[in-house]
Coordinates of C-alpha atoms in Angstrom, one line a residue:
M6 CA 45.7 -11.6 15.0
S7 CA 45.2 -14.6 17.3
T8 CA 45.5 -14.2 21.1
L9 CA 48.8 -15.1 22.6
L10 CA 48.6 -17.3 25.7
A11 CA 51.0 -17.2 28.6
V12 CA 51.2 -19.5 31.6
L13 CA 53.4 -18.6 34.6
T14 CA 54.2 -21.6 36.8
C15 CA 56.3 -20.4 39.7
P16 CA 54.1 -20.9 42.8
E17 CA 57.0 -20.6 45.2
R18 CA 57.6 -17.0 43.8
S19 CA 54.1 -15.7 43.7
T20 CA 54.9 -12.0 43.9
Q21 CA 57.5 -12.1 41.1
S22 CA 55.0 -14.1 39.0
L23 CA 52.3 -11.5 39.3
L24 CA 54.9 -8.8 38.5
A25 CA 56.0 -10.8 35.4
A26 CA 52.3 -11.2 34.3
E27 CA 51.8 -7.5 34.5
A28 CA 55.0 -6.8 32.6
L29 CA 53.9 -9.2 29.8
R30 CA 50.5 -7.4 29.5
K31 CA 52.2 -4.0 29.1
A32 CA 54.7 -5.3 26.6
A33 CA 52.0 -7.0 24.6
K34 CA 50.0 -3.8 24.6
Q35 CA 53.0 -1.9 23.3
L36 CA 53.4 -4.5 20.5
G37 CA 49.7 -4.4 19.7
Q38 CA 49.4 -8.1 20.6
A39 CA 46.4 -9.5 22.4
I40 CA 47.4 -11.8 25.4
R41 CA 45.7 -13.9 28.0
I42 CA 47.8 -14.9 31.1
E43 CA 47.2 -17.8 33.5
T44 CA 49.3 -17.5 36.7
H45 CA 50.0 -20.3 39.2
T46 CA 50.6 -18.9 42.7
A47 CA 50.8 -20.4 46.1
Q48 CA 47.2 -19.3 46.6
G49 CA 46.1 -21.2 43.4
V50 CA 45.6 -20.5 39.7
Q51 CA 44.8 -16.9 38.8
D52 CA 42.7 -16.3 35.7
P53 CA 42.7 -19.9 34.4
L54 CA 42.5 -20.3 30.6
S55 CA 39.3 -21.8 29.2
E56 CA 39.2 -24.7 26.8
A57 CA 37.9 -22.4 24.1
E58 CA 40.8 -20.0 24.5
V59 CA 43.4 -22.8 24.4
S60 CA 41.7 -24.3 21.4
A61 CA 41.6 -21.0 19.5
A62 CA 45.2 -19.9 20.3
Q63 CA 48.2 -20.9 18.1
Q64 CA 51.0 -19.6 20.4
V65 CA 51.8 -20.0 24.1
I66 CA 54.5 -18.7 26.4
R67 CA 55.3 -21.0 29.3
V68 CA 57.3 -19.4 32.1
G69 CA 59.0 -21.6 34.7
A70 CA 57.8 -24.7 33.0
S71 CA 59.1 -28.0 34.3
G72 CA 57.5 -30.4 31.9
S73 CA 55.0 -30.8 29.1
D74 CA 51.4 -29.5 29.3
A75 CA 49.0 -31.7 27.4
R76 CA 46.7 -28.7 26.8
F77 CA 49.2 -27.2 24.4
A78 CA 50.0 -30.2 22.2
G79 CA 50.7 -29.0 18.7
K80 CA 50.8 -25.3 19.7
R81 CA 53.7 -23.0 19.1
E82 CA 55.5 -23.0 22.5
H83 CA 58.2 -20.7 23.9
L84 CA 59.8 -21.6 27.2
A85 CA 61.2 -18.7 29.3
A86 CA 62.6 -18.2 32.8
L87 CA 60.8 -15.9 35.2
E88 CA 64.0 -13.7 35.4
A89 CA 64.0 -13.3 31.7
V90 CA 60.4 -12.0 31.7
L91 CA 61.1 -9.6 34.5
A92 CA 64.3 -8.3 32.8
D93 CA 63.0 -7.9 29.2
P94 CA 59.4 -8.9 28.6
Q95 CA 59.4 -7.5 25.0
A96 CA 62.3 -9.7 24.1
V97 CA 60.5 -12.8 25.5
L98 CA 57.4 -11.8 23.5
G99 CA 59.4 -11.3 20.3
A100 CA 61.1 -14.7 20.7
A101 CA 57.8 -16.3 21.3
L102 CA 56.1 -14.8 18.3
G103 CA 59.0 -16.2 16.2
A104 CA 59.1 -19.7 17.8
A105 CA 58.8 -22.8 15.6
P106 CA 56.0 -25.3 16.1
V107 CA 56.8 -28.2 18.4
A108 CA 55.9 -30.8 15.9
A109 CA 57.2 -29.5 12.5
A110 CA 56.1 -31.5 9.5
A111 CA 58.8 -33.9 8.4
S112 CA 58.3 -33.0 4.8
Q113 CA 59.0 -29.2 5.1
T114 CA 62.3 -27.6 4.3
L115 CA 64.0 -26.9 7.6
S116 CA 66.6 -24.4 8.6
I117 CA 69.0 -26.4 10.8
V118 CA 71.9 -25.3 13.0
A119 CA 74.2 -27.9 14.6
I120 CA 77.2 -28.3 16.8
T121 CA 79.7 -31.2 16.6
S122 CA 82.4 -31.9 19.2
C123 CA 84.5 -34.9 20.3
P124 CA 87.0 -35.4 23.1
T125 CA 90.1 -34.8 21.0
G126 CA 88.4 -32.3 18.7
I127 CA 90.0 -33.8 15.6
A128 CA 88.4 -36.5 13.6
H129 CA 84.9 -37.3 14.9
T130 CA 84.1 -33.6 15.2
F131 CA 84.6 -32.9 11.5
M132 CA 83.3 -36.3 10.3
A133 CA 80.1 -35.7 12.2
A134 CA 79.9 -32.2 10.6
E135 CA 80.3 -33.7 7.1
G136 CA 77.7 -36.4 7.8
L137 CA 75.1 -33.8 8.9
T138 CA 75.9 -31.4 6.0
G139 CA 75.6 -34.1 3.4
A140 CA 72.5 -35.6 4.9
A141 CA 70.7 -32.2 5.2
E142 CA 71.5 -31.4 1.6
A143 CA 70.2 -34.8 0.5
L144 CA 67.0 -34.2 2.4
G145 CA 66.5 -30.7 1.0
H146 CA 67.2 -28.9 4.3
R147 CA 69.4 -25.9 4.9
I148 CA 72.1 -26.4 7.6
K149 CA 75.0 -24.6 9.2
V150 CA 77.3 -26.7 11.5
E151 CA 79.6 -25.2 14.1
T152 CA 82.6 -27.5 14.9
Q153 CA 84.1 -27.2 18.3
G154 CA 87.4 -28.8 17.6
S155 CA 90.9 -28.8 18.9
V156 CA 91.6 -25.3 17.5
G157 CA 88.4 -23.8 18.9
S158 CA 85.0 -23.1 17.3
Q159 CA 84.9 -22.9 13.5
N160 CA 82.0 -21.8 11.3
T161 CA 80.5 -20.3 14.5
L162 CA 76.8 -19.9 14.6
S163 CA 75.7 -16.2 14.7
A164 CA 72.7 -14.9 16.6
A165 CA 70.9 -14.5 13.3
D166 CA 71.6 -18.1 12.4
I167 CA 70.1 -19.3 15.6
A168 CA 67.1 -17.0 15.5
G169 CA 66.2 -18.3 12.0
A170 CA 66.7 -22.0 12.9
D171 CA 63.8 -24.4 13.0
L172 CA 65.9 -27.2 14.6
V173 CA 69.1 -27.4 16.6
I174 CA 71.1 -30.6 16.6
I175 CA 74.0 -31.2 19.1
A176 CA 76.1 -34.2 17.9
A177 CA 78.7 -34.3 20.6
D178 CA 80.6 -36.6 22.9
T179 CA 81.5 -33.8 25.3
Q180 CA 79.8 -31.0 27.2
V181 CA 78.3 -28.3 24.9
D182 CA 76.8 -25.1 26.2
T183 CA 73.2 -24.9 24.9
S184 CA 72.2 -21.6 26.6
R185 CA 72.2 -19.9 23.1
F186 CA 69.3 -22.1 22.0
A187 CA 66.7 -21.1 24.6
G188 CA 63.2 -21.3 23.0
K189 CA 64.5 -23.5 20.1
R190 CA 63.8 -27.2 19.4
V191 CA 67.0 -29.0 20.4
F192 CA 68.0 -32.6 19.9
M193 CA 71.2 -34.1 21.4
S194 CA 73.1 -37.2 20.3
G195 CA 76.7 -38.5 20.1
T196 CA 78.9 -38.0 17.0
K197 CA 78.5 -41.6 16.0
A198 CA 74.9 -41.2 14.9
A199 CA 75.9 -38.3 12.6
I200 CA 78.8 -40.2 11.1
N201 CA 77.0 -43.4 10.5
D202 CA 73.6 -42.2 9.3
G203 CA 73.1 -38.4 9.2
K204 CA 69.7 -38.7 7.4
A205 CA 68.3 -40.9 10.2
L206 CA 69.6 -38.5 12.8
I207 CA 68.0 -35.5 11.2
N208 CA 64.7 -37.2 10.8
N209 CA 64.8 -38.5 14.4
A210 CA 65.7 -35.0 15.6
N211 CA 62.9 -33.4 13.7
A212 CA 60.4 -35.9 15.2
S213 CA 61.8 -35.9 18.8
A214 CA 63.3 -32.5 19.5
R215 CA 62.0 -30.6 22.5
L216 CA 61.9 -26.9 23.3
Q217 CA 65.0 -25.8 25.2
A218 CA 64.1 -23.9 28.4
A219 CA 65.7 -20.6 29.1
T220 CA 67.8 -20.4 32.3
A221 CA 68.2 -17.7 34.8
G222 CA 70.2 -14.7 33.6
G223 CA 70.8 -16.3 30.3
Q224 CA 73.5 -18.6 31.8
G225 CA 72.9 -22.0 30.2
S226 CA 74.1 -25.4 31.1
G227 CA 74.4 -28.1 28.5
N228 CA 73.4 -30.9 30.8
A229 CA 70.7 -28.7 32.4
A230 CA 68.8 -28.4 29.1
A231 CA 65.7 -29.9 30.5
G232 CA 63.7 -29.6 27.3
A233 CA 66.3 -31.1 25.0
A234 CA 65.7 -34.6 23.8
T235 CA 68.7 -36.9 24.0
G236 CA 69.5 -39.4 21.3
S237 CA 72.0 -41.4 23.4
K238 CA 71.9 -42.1 27.1
E239 CA 75.5 -43.1 27.0
R240 CA 76.5 -39.6 26.1
S241 CA 74.6 -38.0 28.9
G242 CA 76.1 -40.0 31.7
A243 CA 79.5 -40.7 33.2
Y244 CA 81.1 -41.3 29.9
K245 CA 80.3 -37.8 28.5
H246 CA 81.5 -36.2 31.8
L247 CA 84.8 -38.1 31.7
M248 CA 85.4 -37.3 28.1
T249 CA 84.8 -33.6 28.7
G250 CA 87.5 -33.6 31.3
V251 CA 89.8 -35.6 29.1
S252 CA 89.3 -33.2 26.1
F253 CA 90.3 -30.2 28.2
M254 CA 93.2 -32.1 29.8
L255 CA 94.8 -33.3 26.5
P256 CA 96.4 -29.9 25.5
F257 CA 98.2 -29.8 28.8
V258 CA 99.5 -33.4 28.4
V259 CA 100.6 -32.9 24.9
T260 CA 102.3 -29.6 25.6
G261 CA 104.0 -30.9 28.8
G262 CA 105.2 -34.1 27.1
L263 CA 106.7 -32.2 24.1
L264 CA 108.5 -29.7 26.4
I265 CA 109.9 -32.5 28.5
A266 CA 111.1 -34.3 25.4
L267 CA 112.7 -31.1 24.1
G268 CA 114.4 -30.6 27.5
F269 CA 115.9 -34.1 27.3
A270 CA 117.0 -33.5 23.7
L271 CA 118.9 -30.3 24.7
G272 CA 120.3 -31.4 28.1
G273 CA 120.3 -35.2 28.2
I274 CA 118.2 -37.5 30.4
Y275 CA 119.5 -35.8 33.6
V276 CA 118.5 -32.3 32.5
F277 CA 116.4 -31.9 35.6
D278 CA 119.5 -32.0 37.9
D279 CA 120.7 -28.8 39.6
A280 CA 123.9 -29.1 37.6
H281 CA 121.8 -28.0 34.5
K282 CA 119.9 -25.3 36.4
G283 CA 119.4 -22.2 34.3
T284 CA 120.1 -23.9 30.9
L285 CA 117.5 -23.8 28.2
G286 CA 116.9 -27.6 28.5
W287 CA 116.4 -27.4 32.3
T288 CA 113.9 -24.5 31.8
L289 CA 111.9 -26.3 29.1
F290 CA 111.8 -29.4 31.2
N291 CA 110.5 -27.5 34.2
I292 CA 107.9 -25.7 32.1
G293 CA 106.6 -29.0 30.9
A294 CA 106.9 -31.0 34.2
K295 CA 106.0 -28.3 36.8
A296 CA 103.5 -26.2 34.8
S297 CA 101.7 -28.1 32.1
F298 CA 101.9 -31.6 33.8
A299 CA 101.1 -30.1 37.2
L300 CA 97.8 -28.8 35.8
M301 CA 96.7 -32.1 34.2
V302 CA 94.8 -33.6 37.1
P303 CA 93.2 -30.3 38.3
I304 CA 92.0 -29.6 34.7
L305 CA 90.7 -33.1 34.4
A306 CA 88.7 -32.9 37.7
G307 CA 87.6 -29.4 37.1
Y308 CA 86.0 -30.0 33.7
I309 CA 84.4 -33.3 34.8
A310 CA 82.7 -31.3 37.4
Y311 CA 81.9 -28.6 34.8
S312 CA 80.2 -31.1 32.6
I313 CA 78.0 -32.2 35.5
A314 CA 77.2 -28.9 37.2
D315 CA 78.2 -26.2 34.7
R316 CA 80.4 -23.3 35.8
P317 CA 79.8 -23.5 39.6
G318 CA 81.5 -27.0 39.5
I319 CA 84.8 -25.8 38.1
A320 CA 86.3 -24.4 41.3
P321 CA 85.4 -27.4 43.5
G322 CA 86.5 -29.8 40.8
M323 CA 89.9 -28.1 40.3
A324 CA 90.5 -27.8 44.0
G325 CA 89.8 -31.5 44.4
G326 CA 92.2 -32.2 41.5
M327 CA 94.9 -30.2 43.3
I328 CA 94.4 -32.2 46.4
A329 CA 94.5 -35.5 44.4
G330 CA 97.9 -34.5 43.1
A331 CA 99.2 -33.4 46.5
I332 CA 98.3 -36.6 48.3
G333 CA 99.5 -38.9 45.4
S334 CA 96.2 -40.2 44.1
G335 CA 97.0 -39.0 40.6
F336 CA 94.5 -39.1 37.8
L337 CA 92.3 -41.7 39.5
G338 CA 91.9 -39.3 42.4
G339 CA 91.2 -36.5 40.0
I340 CA 88.4 -38.5 38.3
V341 CA 86.9 -39.3 41.7
A342 CA 87.2 -35.6 42.9
G343 CA 85.7 -34.4 39.6
F344 CA 82.6 -36.6 40.0
I345 CA 82.2 -35.8 43.7
A346 CA 82.5 -32.1 43.1
G347 CA 80.1 -32.1 40.1
Y348 CA 77.3 -34.1 41.7
A349 CA 77.7 -32.3 45.0
V350 CA 77.4 -28.9 43.4
K351 CA 74.5 -30.0 41.2
Y352 CA 72.6 -31.3 44.2
L353 CA 73.2 -28.2 46.2
N354 CA 72.1 -26.0 43.3
E355 CA 68.8 -27.9 43.1
K356 CA 68.2 -27.8 46.8
I357 CA 69.3 -24.4 47.8
Q358 CA 66.6 -21.8 46.9
L359 CA 67.4 -18.2 48.1
G360 CA 64.9 -16.2 46.1
R361 CA 65.4 -13.8 43.2
N362 CA 67.4 -11.3 45.2
F363 CA 70.0 -13.7 46.5
D364 CA 70.2 -16.3 43.8
G365 CA 73.0 -14.4 42.2
L366 CA 75.2 -15.4 45.2
K367 CA 75.0 -19.1 44.4
P368 CA 77.3 -19.5 41.4
V369 CA 80.0 -17.2 42.7
L370 CA 80.0 -17.8 46.4
I371 CA 77.7 -20.4 47.9
L372 CA 78.1 -23.3 45.5
P373 CA 81.9 -23.0 45.0
L374 CA 82.5 -22.6 48.8
L375 CA 80.3 -25.5 49.9
G376 CA 81.4 -27.7 46.9
T377 CA 85.1 -27.1 47.6
T378 CA 84.6 -27.8 51.3
I379 CA 82.8 -31.1 50.7
V380 CA 85.2 -32.4 48.0
G381 CA 88.2 -31.3 50.0
L382 CA 87.2 -33.0 53.2
L383 CA 86.2 -36.2 51.5
M384 CA 89.5 -36.3 49.6
Y385 CA 91.6 -35.7 52.7
Y386 CA 89.7 -37.8 55.2
V387 CA 87.8 -40.5 53.3
L388 CA 88.7 -41.2 49.7
G389 CA 92.1 -39.7 48.9
Q390 CA 94.4 -42.3 50.6
P391 CA 92.6 -45.4 49.4
V392 CA 92.6 -44.1 45.8
A393 CA 96.3 -43.2 46.2
A394 CA 97.0 -46.7 47.5
A395 CA 95.1 -48.3 44.6
L396 CA 97.0 -46.1 42.1
G397 CA 100.3 -47.1 43.7
V398 CA 99.5 -50.8 43.3
V399 CA 98.6 -50.3 39.6
T400 CA 101.7 -48.2 39.0
E401 CA 104.1 -50.6 40.5
W402 CA 102.4 -53.5 38.7
L403 CA 102.7 -51.7 35.4
K404 CA 106.3 -50.7 36.0
G405 CA 107.1 -54.3 36.8
L406 CA 105.5 -55.9 33.8
Q407 CA 107.8 -58.0 31.7
G408 CA 107.6 -60.8 29.1
S409 CA 104.2 -62.4 28.6
S410 CA 102.4 -60.1 31.1
A411 CA 103.5 -57.0 29.2
L412 CA 102.6 -58.7 25.9
V413 CA 99.1 -59.5 27.0
L414 CA 98.4 -56.0 28.3
G415 CA 99.7 -54.5 25.1
M416 CA 97.5 -56.9 23.1
I417 CA 94.4 -55.9 25.0
L418 CA 95.1 -52.2 24.8
G419 CA 95.9 -52.5 21.1
G420 CA 92.7 -54.4 20.3
M421 CA 90.6 -51.9 22.2
M422 CA 92.1 -49.1 20.1
A423 CA 90.9 -50.7 16.9
F424 CA 87.6 -52.2 18.0
D425 CA 85.5 -49.1 17.7
M426 CA 88.1 -46.6 16.3
G427 CA 87.3 -43.6 18.4
G428 CA 84.3 -44.9 20.3
P429 CA 83.9 -45.6 24.0
I430 CA 86.2 -48.7 24.0
N431 CA 89.0 -46.8 22.1
K432 CA 88.6 -43.8 24.4
A433 CA 88.8 -46.0 27.5
A434 CA 92.2 -47.4 26.5
Y435 CA 93.4 -44.0 25.5
T436 CA 92.3 -42.3 28.7
F437 CA 93.9 -45.1 30.8
A438 CA 97.2 -44.6 29.0
T439 CA 97.1 -40.8 29.1
G440 CA 96.3 -40.7 32.8
L441 CA 99.3 -42.9 33.6
I442 CA 101.6 -40.3 32.1
A443 CA 101.0 -38.3 35.3
S444 CA 102.4 -41.2 37.3
Q445 CA 105.5 -41.5 35.1
V446 CA 104.3 -44.7 33.5
Y447 CA 104.8 -44.3 29.7
G448 CA 104.6 -47.9 28.3
P449 CA 100.9 -48.1 27.8
M450 CA 100.9 -44.8 26.0
A451 CA 103.4 -46.1 23.5
A452 CA 101.3 -49.2 22.9
V453 CA 98.1 -47.2 22.5
M454 CA 99.5 -44.8 19.9
A455 CA 101.1 -47.5 17.8
A456 CA 97.9 -49.5 17.9
G457 CA 95.8 -46.4 17.1
M458 CA 97.9 -45.6 14.0
T459 CA 97.8 -49.2 12.7
P460 CA 94.1 -49.4 11.4
P461 CA 94.2 -46.6 8.8
L462 CA 97.8 -47.4 7.8
G463 CA 96.8 -51.1 7.3
I464 CA 94.0 -50.0 5.0
A465 CA 96.2 -47.7 3.0
L466 CA 98.8 -50.5 2.6
A467 CA 96.1 -53.1 1.7
A468 CA 94.7 -50.8 -1.0
V469 CA 98.1 -50.7 -2.6
L470 CA 98.9 -54.4 -2.3
F471 CA 95.4 -55.8 -3.0
K472 CA 93.9 -53.3 -5.4
N473 CA 91.3 -55.8 -6.6
R474 CA 89.8 -55.9 -3.1
F475 CA 88.9 -52.2 -3.2
S476 CA 86.7 -50.1 -5.4
A477 CA 88.1 -47.0 -7.2
D478 CA 86.5 -44.8 -4.6
E479 CA 87.9 -46.9 -1.7
R480 CA 91.4 -46.8 -3.2
E481 CA 91.2 -43.0 -3.3
G482 CA 89.9 -42.9 0.2
A483 CA 92.7 -45.1 1.4
K484 CA 95.2 -42.4 0.5
A485 CA 93.5 -40.0 3.0
A486 CA 93.3 -42.8 5.6
G487 CA 97.1 -43.2 5.3
V488 CA 97.7 -39.5 6.1
L489 CA 95.3 -39.8 9.1
G490 CA 97.1 -42.9 10.2
I491 CA 100.6 -41.4 10.4
S492 CA 98.9 -38.5 12.4
F493 CA 97.4 -41.0 15.0
I494 CA 93.8 -40.4 13.9
T495 CA 92.3 -43.9 14.0
E496 CA 89.0 -42.6 12.8
G497 CA 90.4 -42.7 9.2
A498 CA 89.5 -46.4 9.1
I499 CA 85.8 -45.9 10.0
P500 CA 84.4 -45.6 6.5
F501 CA 85.9 -48.9 5.5
A502 CA 84.8 -50.6 8.6
A503 CA 81.3 -49.3 8.3
K504 CA 81.0 -50.8 4.8
D505 CA 82.2 -54.3 5.7
P506 CA 82.5 -54.6 9.5
L507 CA 82.6 -58.4 9.8
R508 CA 85.7 -58.6 7.7
V509 CA 87.4 -55.3 8.2
I510 CA 87.1 -54.9 12.0
P511 CA 88.7 -58.3 12.9
S512 CA 91.6 -57.5 10.5
L513 CA 92.2 -54.2 12.1
V514 CA 91.9 -55.5 15.7
A515 CA 94.5 -58.2 14.9
G516 CA 97.0 -55.8 13.6
S517 CA 96.5 -53.3 16.4
A518 CA 96.8 -56.0 19.0
L519 CA 100.1 -57.1 17.5
A520 CA 101.4 -53.6 17.4
G521 CA 100.5 -53.0 21.1
A522 CA 101.9 -56.4 22.2
I523 CA 105.3 -55.8 20.5
S524 CA 105.5 -52.3 21.9
M525 CA 104.8 -53.3 25.4
A526 CA 106.9 -56.5 25.3
A527 CA 109.9 -54.5 23.9
G528 CA 109.6 -51.9 26.7
C529 CA 108.9 -49.0 24.5
E530 CA 107.8 -45.8 26.3
L531 CA 106.2 -42.6 24.9
R532 CA 106.0 -39.3 26.8
V533 CA 103.8 -37.5 24.3
P534 CA 100.2 -38.7 24.0
H535 CA 99.6 -37.5 20.4
G536 CA 101.3 -36.5 17.2
G537 CA 101.8 -39.8 15.4
V538 CA 105.1 -40.2 13.5
F539 CA 105.8 -36.5 13.8
V540 CA 106.9 -36.9 17.4
L541 CA 109.2 -39.9 16.7
P542 CA 112.2 -37.8 15.6
I543 CA 112.2 -35.9 18.9
P544 CA 115.1 -37.3 21.0
N545 CA 113.8 -39.2 24.1
A546 CA 110.1 -38.7 23.1
V547 CA 110.1 -42.5 22.5
T548 CA 112.4 -45.0 24.1
N549 CA 113.6 -48.1 22.1
L550 CA 112.6 -46.3 18.9
G551 CA 113.8 -49.1 16.6
M552 CA 111.4 -51.7 18.2
Y553 CA 108.6 -49.2 18.2
I554 CA 108.9 -48.8 14.5
V555 CA 109.0 -52.6 14.2
A556 CA 105.8 -52.8 16.2
L557 CA 104.1 -50.2 14.0
L558 CA 105.2 -51.9 10.8
A559 CA 104.3 -55.4 11.9
G560 CA 100.8 -54.4 13.0
T561 CA 100.2 -52.5 9.7
A562 CA 101.4 -55.4 7.6
L563 CA 99.2 -58.0 9.5
S564 CA 96.1 -55.8 9.0
A565 CA 96.9 -55.3 5.4
V566 CA 97.4 -59.1 4.7
L567 CA 94.2 -60.0 6.6
L568 CA 92.3 -57.4 4.6
G569 CA 93.6 -58.9 1.4
V570 CA 92.6 -62.4 2.5
L571 CA 89.2 -61.6 4.0
K572 CA 87.7 -58.7 1.9
K573 CA 85.6 -59.7 -1.0
T574 CA 86.3 -58.3 -4.5
P575 CA 83.9 -55.4 -5.2
D576 CA 81.6 -55.4 -8.3
A577 CA 83.4 -55.0 -11.5
A578 CA 81.5 -51.8 -12.2
N579 CA 83.1 -50.2 -9.2
V580 CA 86.7 -51.2 -9.8

C-alpha cells in the first residue's frame, strides 16, 4: 500500500489545521492507511514533504487548496474543505482513496454523469441531453444525464452514480448547484456545445476538467466551483446570471398571464372593476395580477443574485426587486437590483472572515442583512429613480409606436428570434418582451412569439411543398419540427440550420422578421409569454387575433418558399 499524502493550506487558521492533521492521522490509522501530512500554518510549513515522498506517492489530499500545485501533477488528487476534515475525516479519506486521476487517459472507458439545463427548461435542456448521450455511446463511454427542465429534475443522479463517476459535465445556460460533485473532475459549458458536437465536448471535458473543491458545510455554489473548468466564458458571466433569473421568473409570468386572460374571458375587459368584485373572473384576475405578476420582478432579481452569490444573495435580491416594483422601475430595476445584490454579497462573503465558530452566521444573518441594506439604499437614493425614468420613456415610446416604427421594431425582434434559435440573441429578444409585460406593454411579446413559432413551422411546410429539397430523414424530422413550432419551441429548427446554415438561417430570419413586423404593425398584443397556438383560443389572451394568425401564416409561408428556392437537392441516395 502506497503512502497517502495530505497538504493542509489554511495558514490563517493554524489551530484548526493542526487539529485537522491529527484527525486525519487517527482516521488513517483506523483504516490501516499510511499517511504523511504537510501543514501550512502562520508560523511556516510543518513537516514538509520530501521530493522522494511526493514522487513515490500516487494519491494526495489537498485541504483548503486555492489553486494547482505543480508537485502533484499527474497524481490522484482530492480537494476538501477544512471543515469537512474536522467534521468527518474518515469520509474525506474514503473519498480521496476513490478519487479519479486528474489526467485520465482519453482512450479509457469513462463513467460520466452530466446535468443539462436551459432558461426555459424545454428544448435546449433535452437536446443537450440527447447530444451527450449519443456522443458518449459512440465514444464507448457510460453516461447518465440529469435534465433540470421546466418540470423539475428528471433522471436524477444518485449518490452512487456520482461516487462512481470519472467525469462530470455541466452543460447549462443557467445556474447549476455543483456541491454534489466535490472531489470530482468537473467541466462546465453551455448547452450549445452539447447540441452541436457532443463528442468534441466530451473529449474536451476529459482533457480539461478540474477537480471540484469541497465547500464549507457541504453547501456548494455553482459559480463558486473554483476547480471546475469552464467551456464558455459567455455562460459564466452576466448572460448566465440574467438567464437564471429569467428561468425562475417565467412560471410566474405564464401563470399570471393565463389567469388574467381567463379572468377577462369570464368577466369581460373590465373584470377588475369593483362592480365585479367577488365574481370568479375578478378573483382569477387578481390572483394573476396581484399575486403571480407581483412576484415577477422580485423573483427575477432574487435569482440573478442567487446565480452570482448563491443562497445568501436571494434575500437581498428579492428585497431589491420588491423596491424596484414599488418605485416603478419595473423589470429594468429588478435586473439592476439583482446584479447589485449578487455582487455585493459575493464581495462581502469573500472579505468577511469570522473564523470557524462564527462563519455559520454569515449566510443566515450577516450577508443577507448587509446585502439587503446596501441594495435597498442604492435603489431608493441612487439608482431607482433614474431607472424608473428610463423605463417610463421606453414604455411610452413602445405604447406610441405606430406604422413604420412598429413595423421596424417587429422586424428586428422577429429576426433576432430566428437568428440563433434559442441562443443569446433569441433570448435577448424574448427577455425584453417578457419583461415589458410587467409594464403592461404586450405588443413586443406578440411579435416575439409569432416570430419564434415561424422557423420550425416554415421547415415543416417546406418539407411538404418541396420534398425534393429534403432527405427522407429530414422530411421525417420536419414533422417533429412542426409540432415544436406550434408549441413555440424555436429550437425545433436547429438540426436543419446546423446542416446548411448559409441557406437555412437567412430563410428563417426573413420569415420571422415578416411575422414580427406584421404583428407589431397590426397592433397585436399577447398577455401570455408562452404556449404557442394553444393559448390563442383563450379570449383576450391575444388582441386582433385575425391579424395575428395572418402574421404567423405569412412568416411561415415566406420561410418555406425561401427554403424551397435556396436549399440544394440532397443526394439521390438519401431521398
